[in-house]
Amino acid sequence: RGLQAGVIGEGPARRSALAVLPTGGGKSLCYQIPSLVRQGLGLVVSPLIALMADQVAALKQSGVAAERLDSSMAPAARSDIWRRIGEGSLDLLYLSPEGLMQPSMLERLSQVPLALTAIDEAHCVSQWGHDFRPEYRMLGRLAEVFPDAPRLAVTATADARTREDIRNELRLKDAQEFVDSFARPELALSAERKRGQGHQRVLELVAERPKRSGVVYAGSRDGVDKLAERLIAAGVPALAYHAGLDKDLRAVRLDQFLEADAAVMVATIAFGMGVDKPDVRYVIHADPPAAIEAYWQEIGRAGRDGAPAEGITLYSASDLAWAMRRIDSREVDDAVKMVQMRKLRQFYAMLDGTGCRPAAVRRYFGEAGVTQCGACDLCLSPPQAVDVTEAAQKALSAVHRLGGRFGRGRVVDHLLGKSKHAAAAETQMSTYGIGKEFSAAGWRDLLDQLMFEGLLHEEPNDGRPLIGLGEPDGVRAVYRGEQRVSMRRTPAVTDSDATGRRGRKRRIGGDNLEVGTENAALFEALRAWRRDRAAEQHVPPYVIFHDVTLADIARRRPSNAEELKGVSGVGQSKLQRYGTAVLDLVRRH
Ligand code: ZN
C-alpha cells in the first residue's frame, strides 16, 4: 500500500530509512516484515506499553513469534523470553526507549544477531513536534551500539522541520526518506464555532451517532468529568479518562473501551497515543488542540479499519486566546514559543478557513499537488464569503471608545444600544446603538472573527475576559478601508442557522459495515462469537477479526475454507484457529 514496499525493501538491503506514513497506512508492517524475512531479531522501540501490548497480541494471533519486555513483568516470563532470544526463535521484541537503553540490556542484546532496530513514533525525538519525549534522544546511540543493524524511524506526523530533527538526533543523515501522502479518504472532517454555553452541542453530536465507538476530547480534567457525567445521564455508555484518575482505574477503562463494541471515551490528551482500536467511528474535539500535528493525530484515531469515520472539531476565539496564553507561560526558549504560536495560528486558520480541510492539512505537511477531498463540510457546502468591513469598523470603534474596559456581552449591548444601567457618558457616544443591522448572535460572531484575525484581543482578567484592540497596523488598515474583513456568511442569519446546520445531511461513519437485512443476523452472531473468543483470551475483539472482516464474511457467506480464505483479514493462522467455528456460524444463520 502506498510507499510500504519501498520502506520494507530498505531493511533487507541493510539500509536505514526514515518513513512518514499516515495513520492507517500500515507503518508497523514496515518493520514487522523485514524482521520476519531477515535473519535475527527485530527490535522495536515504542513509547507506550499499551501500544506494544496491542501489537504483540495482534501478531501472536497471526502466528508471529513476538514479545515485549518491560520491568513490570515477572522474572519467569522474562527469562523465558531471553531463552527464546538465545535459541533464535523470536522474531520481534518490543521495548520502551528507557528499557532498551539500560546498559545491561544493551550488553545482552549486543550478543544477539539483529534483523533491524525500528523506532516507532519517531517524532517524539523532536522538540518541534507536539509529543517531545527527552528519553527518545538517547536512541541516537543505537548507531554505535548496533552498527550492523539497519535503523528504521517511522512516524505518522512530521513536518519538514521535525523530519530534519529526527535525522540529526537519530543519526540518519544518509537514510532514504519516504514521505507518503497524508490523505485519509475515509475520514470526513468538519468544524464548527462553539455556540452557547457548555457541552450541549457535543451531546447532540454523540446522540446522532448511536451504537458506535467514539472518542471525545475535552481540554481539562474537569471538563472530561462533567461531559462524561452528562453523557451517562443521557444513556450513552461513556467512560472518563484523564491523568488525574488512578492508574488502575485508567487501565480498566482503557480495556472497557477496547473491548466494547460501542463505547464513548471522553478524555484529555492523556488518552490516545498508541491506542489502535480500528473501529472508532468518530473523534469529536469538544475543545480544540493547539496544532495541526496534534489535530491530525487525534482525529486519525477514527476509521483505522478503512471504513468511513468522522472528525468533528468545536472551537472558539476564547480557545485560541487561552492556548496563546498557555504557550506564552511555558518555560521554553522564545524560538520554540514562536514556532508554537505560528502552529497555533495556522491550525485556527484551517479551522475557521473556507477551503477544503484535508487539503489544508496536507499542504501544511508539505504535500504538493493536493486536490480537494470532496467529503469535508467545506467541500460539501462551500461557504459564501460576505464582506462585513463596515460592521467591523463599527465594532472596532466601539471597542476603542469603551477603552477596553468591558467584555464581549457588554460590547454587543453597546452596539445594539441596549446596555443596562448605561451611564450618560456611554449613551452619548457616537457608537452607542449603531449596530442595529445584526442580532446579538451576529455581533458575537463578528467579534470572534475579529479575534481570529488578530484585530481584537482578549485579556483574561481572572475569567471575565475584557476586549481590547489588537494588532495596531491591522486595525488602522480596516478603519481606512484598506483591509477588507469577510465572514463565511451574513452574521444576521446566525440566530436561525442552528437549525440549518442540524438539518444538513451528514455522512455518518460505518457505511461499509452495511451487510443487508438478510445477513444482519449472521453479522450479529459473528460479533457475539468474537466477543466470547476475545473474553476467553483477554484480548480486544478486533484482535480476533476486524468489523470489516466480519461484515465481509456475512455478505459473502463462504461455504468452505478456501472461500473463507478469500476474505481480507483471514490469514492462514486465523483460518486454522477459527475457520471451523466461523463456517459453522455461516451455515446456521
Ligand atoms: Zn474537503
Coordinates of C-alpha atoms and ligand atoms in Angstrom, one line a residue:
R1 CA 0.0 0.0 0.0
G2 CA 1.5 3.4 -1.0
L3 CA 5.2 3.6 -0.1
Q4 CA 5.2 0.5 2.1
A5 CA 7.0 -1.7 -0.4
G6 CA 9.9 0.8 -0.7
V7 CA 10.3 1.1 3.0
I8 CA 10.1 -2.6 3.6
G9 CA 12.9 -3.1 1.0
E10 CA 15.4 -0.9 2.8
G11 CA 15.9 -3.2 5.9
P12 CA 16.8 -6.4 3.9
A13 CA 19.1 -4.3 1.8
R14 CA 20.9 -3.3 5.1
R15 CA 20.0 0.4 4.7
S16 CA 18.5 2.7 7.3
A17 CA 15.4 4.7 6.5
L18 CA 13.0 7.4 7.7
A19 CA 9.3 6.8 6.9
V20 CA 6.4 9.1 7.4
L21 CA 3.3 7.1 6.7
P22 CA -0.2 8.4 7.7
T23 CA -2.2 6.6 10.4
G24 CA -3.8 3.6 8.9
G25 CA -1.0 3.5 6.2
G26 CA 0.4 0.3 7.7
K27 CA 3.6 1.6 9.2
S28 CA 4.1 -1.3 11.6
L29 CA 4.3 -3.7 8.7
C30 CA 7.3 -1.8 7.5
Y31 CA 9.4 -3.2 10.4
Q32 CA 7.5 -6.3 11.0
I33 CA 8.0 -7.9 7.6
P34 CA 11.8 -7.2 7.4
S35 CA 12.1 -8.7 10.9
L36 CA 10.4 -11.9 9.7
V37 CA 12.3 -12.0 6.4
R38 CA 15.8 -11.2 7.7
Q39 CA 17.9 -13.4 9.9
G40 CA 17.9 -12.3 13.5
L41 CA 15.7 -10.4 16.0
G42 CA 13.8 -7.3 15.1
L43 CA 13.9 -4.7 17.9
V44 CA 11.0 -2.3 18.1
V45 CA 11.1 0.8 20.3
S46 CA 7.8 2.2 21.2
P47 CA 6.8 4.9 23.7
L48 CA 3.9 3.2 25.4
I49 CA 3.1 -0.1 27.0
A50 CA -0.5 -0.1 25.7
L51 CA 0.8 0.3 22.1
M52 CA 3.3 -2.6 22.5
A53 CA 0.8 -4.9 24.2
D54 CA -1.8 -4.3 21.4
Q55 CA 0.7 -5.0 18.6
V56 CA 2.2 -8.1 20.3
A57 CA -1.3 -9.5 20.9
A58 CA -2.3 -9.0 17.2
L59 CA 1.0 -10.5 16.0
K60 CA 0.5 -13.6 18.1
Q61 CA -3.0 -14.1 16.7
S62 CA -1.4 -14.1 13.2
G63 CA 1.1 -16.7 14.3
V64 CA 4.1 -14.4 14.6
A65 CA 6.7 -15.0 17.4
A66 CA 6.6 -11.6 19.1
E67 CA 7.0 -10.5 22.7
R68 CA 7.6 -7.4 24.7
L69 CA 10.0 -6.9 27.6
D70 CA 9.4 -4.4 30.5
S71 CA 10.4 -4.1 34.1
S72 CA 6.8 -4.9 35.3
M73 CA 7.0 -8.5 34.0
A74 CA 7.5 -11.5 36.3
P75 CA 11.1 -12.9 36.3
A76 CA 9.9 -16.2 35.0
A77 CA 8.3 -14.6 32.0
R78 CA 11.4 -12.5 31.4
S79 CA 13.8 -15.5 31.5
D80 CA 11.5 -17.4 29.1
I81 CA 11.8 -14.6 26.6
W82 CA 15.6 -14.5 27.0
R83 CA 15.7 -18.2 26.4
R84 CA 13.8 -17.8 23.2
I85 CA 16.0 -15.0 22.1
G86 CA 19.0 -17.2 22.8
E87 CA 17.5 -20.0 20.6
G88 CA 16.8 -17.6 17.8
S89 CA 13.1 -18.5 17.9
L90 CA 11.8 -15.0 18.5
D91 CA 11.2 -12.7 15.5
L92 CA 10.2 -9.4 17.2
L93 CA 10.9 -7.8 20.5
Y94 CA 9.2 -4.6 21.7
L95 CA 10.8 -2.3 24.2
S96 CA 10.4 1.2 25.7
P97 CA 13.3 3.6 25.0
E98 CA 14.4 3.7 28.6
G99 CA 14.1 -0.1 28.8
L100 CA 16.3 -0.6 25.7
M101 CA 18.9 1.9 26.7
Q102 CA 19.8 0.3 30.1
P103 CA 23.5 -0.7 29.9
S104 CA 22.7 -4.3 30.9
M105 CA 20.0 -4.6 28.2
L106 CA 22.3 -3.2 25.5
E107 CA 25.1 -5.5 26.7
R108 CA 22.9 -8.6 26.4
L109 CA 21.3 -7.6 23.1
S110 CA 24.7 -6.9 21.5
Q111 CA 25.4 -10.7 21.7
V112 CA 22.3 -11.4 19.6
P113 CA 22.1 -11.1 15.8
L114 CA 19.6 -8.3 14.9
A115 CA 17.5 -8.0 11.8
L116 CA 16.9 -4.3 12.4
T117 CA 16.0 -1.7 15.0
A118 CA 12.8 0.2 14.5
I119 CA 11.9 3.4 16.3
D120 CA 8.2 3.9 16.2
E121 CA 6.6 7.3 16.8
A122 CA 10.0 8.8 15.9
H123 CA 8.6 12.4 16.0
C124 CA 8.9 12.1 19.8
V125 CA 12.6 12.9 19.4
S126 CA 11.9 16.4 18.2
Q127 CA 11.1 19.4 20.4
W128 CA 9.4 21.0 17.4
G129 CA 6.8 18.2 17.5
H130 CA 4.0 18.1 19.9
D131 CA 5.0 14.9 21.7
F132 CA 8.6 15.6 22.7
R133 CA 10.0 12.8 24.9
P134 CA 13.5 13.5 26.2
E135 CA 14.3 9.8 26.6
Y136 CA 14.0 9.4 22.8
R137 CA 17.2 11.4 22.4
M138 CA 19.1 8.5 23.9
L139 CA 18.2 6.4 20.9
G140 CA 20.9 8.2 18.8
R141 CA 23.4 5.9 20.4
L142 CA 21.9 2.9 18.7
A143 CA 24.0 3.7 15.7
E144 CA 27.2 2.9 17.7
V145 CA 25.8 0.1 19.9
F146 CA 24.4 -1.9 17.0
P147 CA 26.5 -0.8 14.0
D148 CA 25.4 -3.7 11.8
A149 CA 21.7 -3.4 12.3
P150 CA 19.8 -1.1 9.9
R151 CA 17.7 1.5 11.7
L152 CA 14.1 2.4 10.6
A153 CA 12.5 5.5 12.1
V154 CA 8.7 5.6 11.5
T155 CA 6.0 8.2 12.4
A156 CA 2.6 9.3 11.2
T157 CA 3.2 13.0 11.7
A158 CA 6.3 15.0 10.9
D159 CA 6.6 18.3 9.1
A160 CA 9.9 19.1 7.3
R161 CA 11.5 20.6 10.4
T162 CA 10.6 17.6 12.6
R163 CA 12.0 15.3 9.9
E164 CA 15.2 17.2 10.0
D165 CA 15.4 16.8 13.7
I166 CA 14.7 13.1 13.5
R167 CA 17.6 12.7 11.0
N168 CA 20.0 14.6 13.3
E169 CA 19.1 13.1 16.6
L170 CA 18.8 9.5 15.4
R171 CA 21.9 9.8 13.1
L172 CA 20.0 9.0 9.9
K173 CA 21.8 11.6 7.7
D174 CA 22.2 9.3 4.8
A175 CA 19.0 7.3 5.2
Q176 CA 16.4 7.4 2.4
E177 CA 13.3 9.4 3.3
F178 CA 9.8 8.1 2.5
V179 CA 7.0 10.6 3.0
D180 CA 3.6 9.2 2.0
S181 CA 0.5 11.2 1.2
F182 CA -1.4 12.4 4.3
A183 CA -4.7 11.8 2.5
R184 CA -7.3 9.8 4.7
P185 CA -10.2 9.4 2.2
E186 CA -12.3 7.5 4.8
L187 CA -12.3 10.5 7.2
A188 CA -15.0 13.2 6.8
L189 CA -13.8 16.3 8.6
S190 CA -15.9 19.2 9.9
A191 CA -15.5 22.0 12.4
E192 CA -18.0 24.4 14.0
R193 CA -17.6 27.5 16.1
K194 CA -18.9 26.9 19.6
R195 CA -22.3 28.4 20.3
G196 CA -23.9 28.9 23.6
Q197 CA -22.7 27.6 26.9
G198 CA -21.4 24.2 28.0
H199 CA -21.4 21.0 26.1
Q200 CA -24.9 20.8 24.7
R201 CA -23.7 20.5 21.1
V202 CA -21.3 17.6 22.0
L203 CA -24.3 15.8 23.5
E204 CA -26.2 16.3 20.3
L205 CA -23.4 15.1 18.1
V206 CA -22.9 11.9 20.2
A207 CA -26.7 11.3 20.3
E208 CA -26.8 11.5 16.4
R209 CA -24.3 8.6 16.3
P210 CA -25.7 5.8 18.4
K211 CA -24.1 2.4 18.8
R212 CA -20.8 3.5 17.5
S213 CA -17.4 3.7 19.2
G214 CA -16.2 7.3 19.5
V215 CA -13.6 9.4 21.3
V216 CA -14.5 12.9 22.7
Y217 CA -11.5 15.1 23.6
A218 CA -12.0 17.8 26.2
G219 CA -9.4 20.4 27.2
S220 CA -9.5 19.9 31.0
R221 CA -9.9 17.1 33.5
D222 CA -12.9 18.9 35.0
G223 CA -14.4 19.2 31.5
V224 CA -13.9 15.5 30.9
D225 CA -15.7 14.5 34.2
K226 CA -18.6 16.8 33.6
L227 CA -19.1 15.8 30.0
A228 CA -18.9 12.1 30.8
E229 CA -21.5 12.5 33.5
R230 CA -23.9 14.3 31.2
L231 CA -23.4 11.6 28.5
I232 CA -24.0 8.8 31.0
A233 CA -27.1 10.6 32.3
A234 CA -28.3 10.7 28.7
G235 CA -27.9 6.9 28.4
V236 CA -24.6 6.9 26.5
P237 CA -22.0 4.2 27.5
A238 CA -19.4 6.9 28.2
L239 CA -16.1 6.5 30.1
A240 CA -14.0 9.3 31.5
Y241 CA -10.2 9.2 31.2
H242 CA -7.5 11.6 32.3
A243 CA -4.2 11.8 34.1
G244 CA -5.9 12.7 37.4
L245 CA -7.5 9.3 37.7
D246 CA -5.9 6.4 39.5
K247 CA -3.6 4.4 37.2
D248 CA -5.5 1.1 37.7
L249 CA -8.8 2.8 37.0
R250 CA -7.4 4.2 33.8
A251 CA -6.2 0.7 32.7
V252 CA -9.7 -0.7 33.4
R253 CA -11.4 2.0 31.4
L254 CA -9.0 1.6 28.5
D255 CA -9.8 -2.2 28.5
Q256 CA -13.5 -1.5 28.7
F257 CA -13.3 0.9 25.7
L258 CA -11.2 -1.5 23.6
E259 CA -13.3 -4.5 24.4
A260 CA -16.7 -2.8 23.9
D261 CA -18.4 -2.8 20.6
A262 CA -19.6 0.7 21.1
A263 CA -18.4 2.9 23.9
V264 CA -17.6 6.6 24.0
M265 CA -14.3 7.5 25.6
V266 CA -14.3 11.1 27.0
A267 CA -10.7 12.1 27.6
T268 CA -8.0 14.6 27.8
I269 CA -5.0 14.1 25.5
A270 CA -3.6 11.8 28.2
F271 CA -5.6 9.2 26.2
G272 CA -4.8 8.1 22.8
M273 CA -1.2 7.7 21.8
G274 CA -0.7 4.0 21.0
V275 CA -4.4 3.2 21.2
D276 CA -5.0 1.3 18.0
K277 CA -8.7 0.5 18.1
P278 CA -9.7 0.1 14.4
D279 CA -13.4 0.6 14.7
V280 CA -13.5 4.1 16.2
R281 CA -16.2 5.8 14.1
Y282 CA -15.7 9.4 15.2
V283 CA -13.5 11.7 17.1
I284 CA -15.1 14.9 18.5
H285 CA -13.0 17.7 19.8
A286 CA -15.2 19.4 22.5
D287 CA -12.2 21.7 22.8
P288 CA -9.6 22.0 20.1
P289 CA -5.9 21.0 20.3
A290 CA -3.2 23.6 19.7
A291 CA -1.5 22.5 16.4
I292 CA -2.3 20.6 13.2
E293 CA 0.0 17.8 14.2
A294 CA -1.9 17.0 17.3
Y295 CA -5.2 17.5 15.5
W296 CA -4.3 15.1 12.7
Q297 CA -3.0 12.5 15.1
E298 CA -6.1 12.7 17.3
I299 CA -8.8 12.6 14.6
G300 CA -6.6 10.0 12.9
R301 CA -7.7 7.6 15.7
A302 CA -11.0 7.3 13.8
G303 CA -11.5 4.9 10.9
R304 CA -8.3 2.9 11.1
D305 CA -10.2 -0.1 9.7
G306 CA -10.7 1.9 6.5
A307 CA -14.4 2.2 6.9
P308 CA -16.0 5.8 6.9
A309 CA -15.4 7.8 10.0
E310 CA -15.7 11.4 11.1
G311 CA -13.5 14.1 12.8
I312 CA -15.6 16.9 14.3
T313 CA -14.0 19.9 16.0
L314 CA -15.7 22.6 18.1
Y315 CA -13.6 25.8 18.6
S316 CA -14.0 29.4 19.7
A317 CA -12.0 32.6 19.8
S318 CA -11.6 32.2 23.6
D319 CA -10.0 28.8 23.0
L320 CA -7.5 30.5 20.7
A321 CA -6.8 33.2 23.3
W322 CA -6.4 30.6 26.1
A323 CA -4.0 28.5 24.0
M324 CA -1.9 31.6 23.3
R325 CA -1.6 32.4 26.9
R326 CA -0.6 28.8 27.7
I327 CA 2.2 28.9 25.2
D328 CA 3.3 32.3 26.5
S329 CA 3.6 31.0 30.0
R330 CA 5.7 28.0 29.1
E331 CA 9.3 27.9 30.3
V332 CA 10.9 27.3 26.9
D333 CA 13.1 29.3 24.6
D334 CA 11.4 32.2 22.8
A335 CA 12.3 30.5 19.5
V336 CA 10.2 27.4 20.5
K337 CA 7.4 29.7 21.6
M338 CA 7.3 31.5 18.3
V339 CA 7.1 28.2 16.4
Q340 CA 4.3 27.0 18.7
M341 CA 2.4 30.3 18.2
R342 CA 2.7 30.0 14.5
K343 CA 1.5 26.4 14.5
L344 CA -1.5 27.5 16.6
R345 CA -2.4 30.3 14.2
Q346 CA -2.1 28.0 11.2
F347 CA -4.4 25.5 12.9
Y348 CA -7.1 28.1 13.6
A349 CA -6.7 29.4 10.1
M350 CA -7.6 25.9 8.9
L351 CA -10.5 25.5 11.4
D352 CA -12.0 28.9 10.6
G353 CA -11.0 29.0 6.9
T354 CA -13.1 28.5 3.9
G355 CA -11.1 25.9 1.9
C356 CA -11.1 22.1 2.0
R357 CA -9.8 20.9 5.4
P358 CA -7.8 17.8 4.5
A359 CA -6.2 19.8 1.6
A360 CA -5.1 22.5 4.0
V361 CA -3.6 19.9 6.4
R362 CA -1.8 18.1 3.6
R363 CA -0.3 21.3 2.3
Y364 CA 0.8 22.1 5.8
F365 CA 2.7 18.8 5.9
G366 CA 4.5 19.8 2.7
E367 CA 2.5 17.7 0.3
A368 CA 2.4 19.1 -3.3
G369 CA -0.4 18.7 -5.9
V370 CA -3.1 18.4 -3.3
T371 CA -6.7 18.2 -4.5
Q372 CA -10.0 18.9 -2.7
C373 CA -11.3 15.9 -0.6
G374 CA -14.9 16.3 -1.7
A375 CA -16.1 14.9 1.7
C376 CA -15.4 17.6 4.4
D377 CA -18.0 20.1 5.5
L378 CA -16.5 22.9 3.4
C379 CA -16.3 20.8 0.3
L380 CA -19.9 19.6 0.7
S381 CA -21.4 23.0 1.4
P382 CA -18.9 25.7 0.3
P383 CA -19.3 28.8 2.4
Q384 CA -20.1 32.1 0.9
A385 CA -17.8 34.9 1.9
V386 CA -19.6 38.1 2.8
D387 CA -17.9 41.5 3.1
V388 CA -18.5 42.8 6.6
T389 CA -15.9 45.6 6.6
E390 CA -18.3 48.3 7.6
A391 CA -19.7 46.4 10.5
A392 CA -16.1 45.5 11.5
Q393 CA -15.3 49.3 11.6
K394 CA -18.3 49.9 13.9
A395 CA -17.2 47.1 16.2
L396 CA -13.6 48.2 16.3
S397 CA -14.5 51.8 17.1
A398 CA -17.0 50.7 19.8
V399 CA -14.2 48.7 21.5
H400 CA -11.9 51.7 21.1
R401 CA -14.4 54.2 22.7
L402 CA -15.2 51.8 25.5
G403 CA -11.5 51.8 26.3
G404 CA -11.0 48.0 26.6
R405 CA -12.9 48.1 30.0
F406 CA -15.7 45.6 29.0
G407 CA -16.3 42.1 28.0
R408 CA -17.9 40.7 24.8
G409 CA -21.5 40.8 26.1
R410 CA -21.3 44.5 27.0
V411 CA -19.7 45.5 23.7
V412 CA -22.6 43.8 21.9
D413 CA -25.2 45.5 24.1
H414 CA -23.5 48.8 23.4
L415 CA -23.6 48.3 19.6
L416 CA -27.3 47.4 19.9
G417 CA -28.0 50.3 22.2
K418 CA -29.2 48.0 25.0
S419 CA -26.7 48.4 27.7
K420 CA -28.2 48.0 31.2
H421 CA -27.6 50.9 33.6
A422 CA -25.6 52.7 30.9
A423 CA -24.1 56.0 32.1
A424 CA -24.9 59.1 30.1
A425 CA -21.3 59.2 29.0
E426 CA -21.8 55.9 27.3
T427 CA -25.2 56.5 25.7
Q428 CA -23.9 59.8 24.2
M429 CA -21.0 58.0 22.4
S430 CA -21.4 58.0 18.7
T431 CA -21.1 54.2 18.6
Y432 CA -24.0 53.6 21.0
G433 CA -26.7 51.7 19.2
I434 CA -25.1 52.0 15.8
G435 CA -25.3 48.2 15.2
K436 CA -29.0 47.5 14.6
E437 CA -28.3 45.6 11.4
F438 CA -27.2 42.4 13.2
S439 CA -28.7 40.4 16.0
A440 CA -26.7 39.8 19.3
A441 CA -25.5 36.4 18.0
G442 CA -24.4 38.1 14.7
W443 CA -22.3 40.6 16.6
R444 CA -20.8 37.9 18.8
D445 CA -19.8 36.0 15.6
L446 CA -18.2 39.1 14.1
L447 CA -16.3 39.8 17.3
D448 CA -15.0 36.2 17.2
Q449 CA -14.0 36.7 13.6
L450 CA -12.0 39.9 14.5
M451 CA -10.3 37.9 17.3
F452 CA -9.3 35.1 14.9
E453 CA -7.8 37.8 12.7
G454 CA -5.9 39.4 15.5
L455 CA -7.8 42.7 15.2
L456 CA -9.3 42.3 18.6
H457 CA -7.6 41.0 21.6
E458 CA -8.9 39.3 24.8
E459 CA -7.4 40.0 28.2
P460 CA -8.0 37.1 30.7
N461 CA -8.9 39.3 33.7
D462 CA -9.5 36.3 36.0
G463 CA -12.0 34.5 33.9
R464 CA -14.0 37.7 33.0
P465 CA -12.2 38.5 29.7
L466 CA -12.0 42.1 28.6
I467 CA -11.9 43.0 24.9
G468 CA -9.4 45.5 23.6
L469 CA -8.0 46.5 20.2
G470 CA -5.5 44.1 18.6
E471 CA -2.6 44.5 16.2
P472 CA -2.5 48.3 15.5
D473 CA -1.4 48.2 11.8
G474 CA -4.3 45.8 11.0
V475 CA -6.8 47.9 13.0
R476 CA -5.7 51.1 11.2
A477 CA -6.0 49.3 7.8
V478 CA -9.5 48.3 8.5
Y479 CA -10.5 51.8 9.7
R480 CA -9.2 53.2 6.4
G481 CA -10.9 50.5 4.3
E482 CA -7.5 49.3 3.0
Q483 CA -8.1 45.9 4.6
R484 CA -11.4 44.2 4.0
V485 CA -13.0 41.8 6.5
S486 CA -15.1 39.0 5.3
M487 CA -17.0 36.3 7.0
R488 CA -18.4 32.9 6.0
R489 CA -22.0 34.1 6.0
T490 CA -24.0 37.1 6.9
P491 CA -23.9 37.3 10.7
A492 CA -27.6 38.4 10.8
V493 CA -28.8 34.9 9.9
T494 CA -26.9 33.1 12.6
D495 CA -29.7 33.0 15.0
S496 CA -31.7 30.7 12.8
D497 CA -28.6 29.0 11.5
A498 CA -28.5 26.3 14.1
T499 CA -31.5 24.6 12.5
G500 CA -29.9 24.7 9.1
R501 CA -26.7 23.2 10.5
R502 CA -28.5 20.4 12.2
G503 CA -30.8 19.8 9.2
R504 CA -27.9 19.4 6.8
K505 CA -27.4 15.8 5.8
R506 CA -24.2 14.4 7.2
R507 CA -22.4 11.3 6.2
I508 CA -22.3 9.3 9.4
G509 CA -19.5 6.7 9.6
G510 CA -19.9 3.0 9.3
D511 CA -21.5 2.7 5.8
N512 CA -19.4 -0.2 4.5
L513 CA -20.4 -2.3 7.5
E514 CA -23.8 -2.4 5.8
V515 CA -24.5 -6.1 5.4
G516 CA -28.1 -6.1 4.2
T517 CA -31.1 -7.3 6.2
E518 CA -30.7 -10.9 5.0
N519 CA -27.2 -11.1 6.6
A520 CA -27.8 -9.0 9.7
A521 CA -28.5 -12.0 12.0
L522 CA -25.3 -13.7 10.8
F523 CA -23.2 -10.5 11.3
E524 CA -24.6 -10.1 14.9
A525 CA -23.9 -13.8 15.6
L526 CA -20.3 -13.4 14.3
R527 CA -19.8 -10.4 16.6
A528 CA -21.2 -12.3 19.6
W529 CA -19.0 -15.2 18.9
R530 CA -16.0 -12.9 18.5
R531 CA -16.8 -11.2 21.9
D532 CA -16.7 -14.6 23.6
R533 CA -13.4 -15.6 22.0
A534 CA -11.9 -12.2 22.9
A535 CA -13.0 -12.5 26.5
E536 CA -11.5 -16.1 26.8
Q537 CA -8.2 -14.9 25.6
H538 CA -8.3 -11.4 27.3
V539 CA -7.7 -9.6 24.0
P540 CA -9.8 -6.9 22.4
P541 CA -12.3 -8.2 19.8
Y542 CA -10.6 -6.6 16.8
V543 CA -7.5 -8.6 17.5
I544 CA -9.6 -11.7 16.5
F545 CA -11.2 -10.2 13.5
H546 CA -11.9 -6.6 12.4
D547 CA -15.5 -5.4 12.0
V548 CA -14.9 -5.0 8.2
T549 CA -13.8 -8.6 8.0
L550 CA -16.9 -9.9 9.8
A551 CA -19.1 -7.8 7.6
D552 CA -17.4 -9.2 4.5
I553 CA -17.9 -12.7 5.8
A554 CA -21.6 -12.0 6.5
R555 CA -22.1 -10.7 2.9
R556 CA -20.1 -13.4 1.1
R557 CA -21.3 -16.4 3.2
P558 CA -18.3 -18.6 2.4
S559 CA -19.2 -22.3 2.4
N560 CA -15.7 -23.8 2.7
A561 CA -12.2 -23.0 4.0
E562 CA -11.0 -21.9 0.5
E563 CA -13.7 -19.3 0.2
L564 CA -13.2 -18.1 3.7
K565 CA -9.5 -17.6 3.0
G566 CA -10.5 -15.2 0.2
V567 CA -11.9 -12.7 2.7
S568 CA -9.4 -9.9 3.5
G569 CA -8.3 -10.2 7.1
V570 CA -8.4 -14.1 7.2
G571 CA -4.9 -15.5 7.0
Q572 CA -3.5 -19.0 7.4
S573 CA -3.2 -18.8 11.2
K574 CA -6.7 -17.4 11.8
L575 CA -8.1 -19.9 9.3
Q576 CA -6.7 -22.7 11.4
R577 CA -7.8 -21.3 14.7
Y578 CA -11.2 -20.1 13.8
G579 CA -12.2 -21.4 10.4
T580 CA -14.4 -24.3 11.5
A581 CA -16.3 -22.2 14.0
V582 CA -16.9 -19.3 11.5
L583 CA -18.1 -21.7 8.7
D584 CA -20.4 -23.4 11.2
L585 CA -21.9 -20.0 12.1
V586 CA -22.4 -19.2 8.5
R587 CA -24.2 -22.5 7.9
R588 CA -26.5 -22.0 10.9
H589 CA -27.6 -18.4 10.2
Ligands
ZN1 ZN -12.7 18.9 1.6

